[in-house]
Tab-separated table of C-alpha atoms in Angstrom:
chain	number	residue	atom	x	y	z
T	1471	MET	CA	-6.432	-7.356	-15.864
T	1472	MET	CA	-7.392	-8.230	-12.357
T	1473	GLN	CA	-8.915	-5.706	-10.261
T	1474	LEU	CA	-7.103	-5.616	-6.538
T	1475	ILE	CA	-6.526	-3.623	-3.076
T	1476	GLY	CA	-3.695	-0.742	-3.682
T	1477	LEU	CA	-1.323	-0.057	-0.516
T	1478	ALA	CA	0.794	2.975	-1.763
T	1479	GLY	CA	3.555	4.657	-0.867
T	1480	ILE	CA	5.189	1.582	0.725
T	1481	SER	CA	9.743	2.321	1.128
T	1482	PRO	CA	11.384	0.513	-2.289
T	1483	GLU	CA	13.272	-1.022	0.562
T	1484	VAL	CA	10.748	-2.846	1.877
T	1485	ILE	CA	9.596	-3.809	-2.075
T	1486	ALA	CA	13.135	-4.557	-2.402
T	1487	GLU	CA	13.077	-6.872	0.659
T	1488	LEU	CA	9.870	-8.069	-0.619
T	1489	LYS	CA	11.646	-8.624	-4.413
T	1490	LYS	CA	14.376	-11.191	-2.732
T	1491	GLY	CA	11.210	-13.675	-2.136
T	1492	ARG	CA	10.623	-14.773	1.457
T	1493	PRO	CA	8.156	-13.545	3.054
T	1494	ARG	CA	7.533	-10.176	4.571
T	1495	THR	CA	5.998	-8.608	7.737
T	1496	VAL	CA	5.089	-5.073	6.921
T	1497	GLU	CA	3.171	-2.774	9.205
T	1498	PHE	CA	1.244	-0.215	8.298
T	1499	VAL	CA	0.338	2.831	9.867
T	1500	SER	CA	-1.277	5.784	7.267
T	1501	ALA	CA	-4.544	6.246	7.837
T	1502	GLN	CA	-5.086	5.427	3.900
T	1503	ASN	CA	-2.905	2.415	3.782
T	1504	VAL	CA	-4.397	1.077	7.533
T	1505	VAL	CA	-8.221	1.015	6.026
T	1506	SER	CA	-6.853	-0.610	2.541
T	1507	ALA	CA	-5.028	-2.983	4.575
T	1508	SER	CA	-7.773	-4.155	7.476
T	1509	ALA	CA	-9.802	-5.480	3.669
T	1510	VAL	CA	-7.512	-7.970	2.959
T	1511	LYS	CA	-7.302	-11.571	4.371
T	1512	VAL	CA	-5.310	-14.588	4.286
T	1513	GLY	CA	-4.331	-15.737	0.554
T	1514	ASP	CA	-5.805	-12.530	-0.923
T	1515	PRO	CA	-3.319	-10.924	-3.285
T	1516	VAL	CA	-2.382	-7.248	-3.056
T	1517	PHE	CA	-0.889	-4.624	-5.559
T	1518	LEU	CA	1.989	-2.473	-3.813
T	1519	SER	CA	3.730	0.719	-4.652
T	1520	SER	CA	6.012	2.727	-3.988
T	1521	VAL	CA	4.298	5.545	-5.524
T	1522	PRO	CA	1.864	7.956	-2.835
T	1523	GLN	CA	-1.071	7.539	-3.408
T	1524	ASP	CA	-2.798	10.639	-5.239
T	1525	ASP	CA	-0.427	10.341	-7.250
T	1526	LEU	CA	-1.026	6.642	-8.346
T	1527	THR	CA	-1.660	7.019	-12.425
T	1528	ALA	CA	-1.893	4.501	-15.280
T	1529	GLY	CA	2.116	3.178	-16.076
T	1530	ASP	CA	3.095	2.790	-12.137
T	1531	PRO	CA	5.144	-0.153	-11.413
T	1532	GLY	CA	4.949	-2.210	-7.960
T	1533	ILE	CA	4.498	-6.021	-7.350
T	1534	ILE	CA	1.799	-9.078	-6.697
T	1535	ALA	CA	2.207	-10.226	-3.110
T	1536	THR	CA	0.341	-12.564	-1.597
T	1537	VAL	CA	-0.860	-11.653	1.790
T	1538	THR	CA	0.203	-15.344	4.242
T	1539	ALA	CA	-0.624	-13.795	7.453
T	1540	SER	CA	-2.843	-10.472	9.223
T	1541	ALA	CA	-3.196	-9.113	12.339
T	1542	THR	CA	-5.106	-5.559	13.262
T	1543	THR	CA	-4.061	-4.491	16.475
T	1544	MET	CA	-4.626	-1.150	18.719
T	1545	GLN	CA	-2.654	1.186	20.781
T	1546	ARG	CA	-3.267	3.615	23.665
T	1547	ILE	CA	-1.272	6.460	24.668
T	1548	SER	CA	-1.785	9.008	27.421
T	1549	SER	CA	0.771	11.582	27.842
T	1550	THR	CA	0.558	13.295	31.080
T	1551	VAL	CA	1.763	16.847	32.181
T	1552	PRO	CA	0.117	17.134	35.609
T	1553	GLY	CA	-1.762	20.201	36.301
T	1554	VAL	CA	-1.377	21.137	33.039
T	1555	TYR	CA	-3.080	18.613	30.810
T	1556	TYR	CA	-4.651	14.930	29.894
T	1557	GLU	CA	-3.775	13.470	26.504
T	1558	GLU	CA	-5.055	10.761	25.399
T	1559	ARG	CA	-4.751	8.178	21.311
T	1560	GLU	CA	-5.220	5.771	19.803
T	1561	ARG	CA	-3.177	4.348	17.398
T	1562	LEU	CA	-4.945	1.800	14.656
T	1563	SER	CA	-2.619	-0.251	12.969
T	1564	VAL	CA	-2.604	-3.327	10.740
T	1565	ARG	CA	0.369	-6.134	9.807
T	1566	LEU	CA	0.396	-8.230	6.659
T	1567	GLN	CA	2.779	-10.871	5.965
T	1568	LEU	CA	3.609	-11.171	2.392
T	1569	LYS	CA	5.055	-12.836	0.031
T	1570	ILE	CA	5.519	-11.910	-3.824
T	1571	ALA	CA	3.273	-13.209	-6.449
T	1572	CYS	CA	4.844	-11.025	-8.902
T	1573	THR	CA	6.427	-7.591	-10.695
T	1574	SER	CA	2.986	-6.204	-12.471
T	1575	HIS	CA	2.267	-2.364	-13.285
T	1576	VAL	CA	-1.509	0.119	-12.871
T	1577	LYS	CA	-3.685	-0.329	-15.630
T	1578	ARG	CA	-6.187	2.458	-14.083
T	1579	VAL	CA	-7.017	3.376	-10.622
T	1580	LEU	CA	-10.341	2.311	-9.864
T	1581	ASP	CA	-11.061	4.040	-6.738
T	1582	ARG	CA	-8.796	5.808	-3.876
T	1583	GLY	CA	-9.635	8.775	-1.754
T	1584	CYS	CA	-10.228	9.649	2.396
T	1585	CYS	CA	-10.920	6.945	4.142
T	1586	LYS	CA	-12.109	4.657	0.888
T	1587	ILE	CA	-10.334	1.018	-0.439
T	1588	LEU	CA	-7.616	1.407	-3.202
T	1589	LEU	CA	-8.946	-0.175	-5.909
T	1590	VAL	CA	-6.665	-0.499	-8.986
T	1591	ASP	CA	-6.539	-2.575	-12.312
T	1592	VAL	CA	-3.202	-4.015	-13.003
T	1593	VAL	CA	-1.575	-6.418	-15.368
T	1594	GLU	CA	-2.023	-10.130	-14.492
T	1595	CYS	CA	1.442	-11.448	-13.887
T	1596	SER	CA	2.702	-12.910	-16.701
T	1597	CYS	CA	5.676	-15.125	-15.138
T	1598	PRO	CA	4.330	-16.117	-11.663
T	1599	ARG	CA	6.661	-17.397	-9.145
T	1600	ALA	CA	6.802	-21.402	-8.472
T	1601	LYS	CA	5.532	-21.629	-5.834
């Protein structure tokens, strides 16, 4: 078993695109995935699943991918209605370039929760992709 940072609730289309074998850049904006994605470094393996974090349990499928590039961005957004209100917000996002290593599944969820890094034990790759 391998202990990895997990990214959950990823669209099946994104996972299907990664399974084609070419590196793809994915932008994470959901709070839970931003917390987890900001903890990985280039070269780290991560587990991605289309199952939402709250529903992730043993046996759920996903893929293991290697991080080939990483960038964190803060965007400031402001809205104004003259004389009525002024609103300023910030949006934090993390972009990871990922390359598939193999398919896998969850053995157990080690840690999850609000503002926590999702940690999962996954089955090690039995047929890793040739480099």
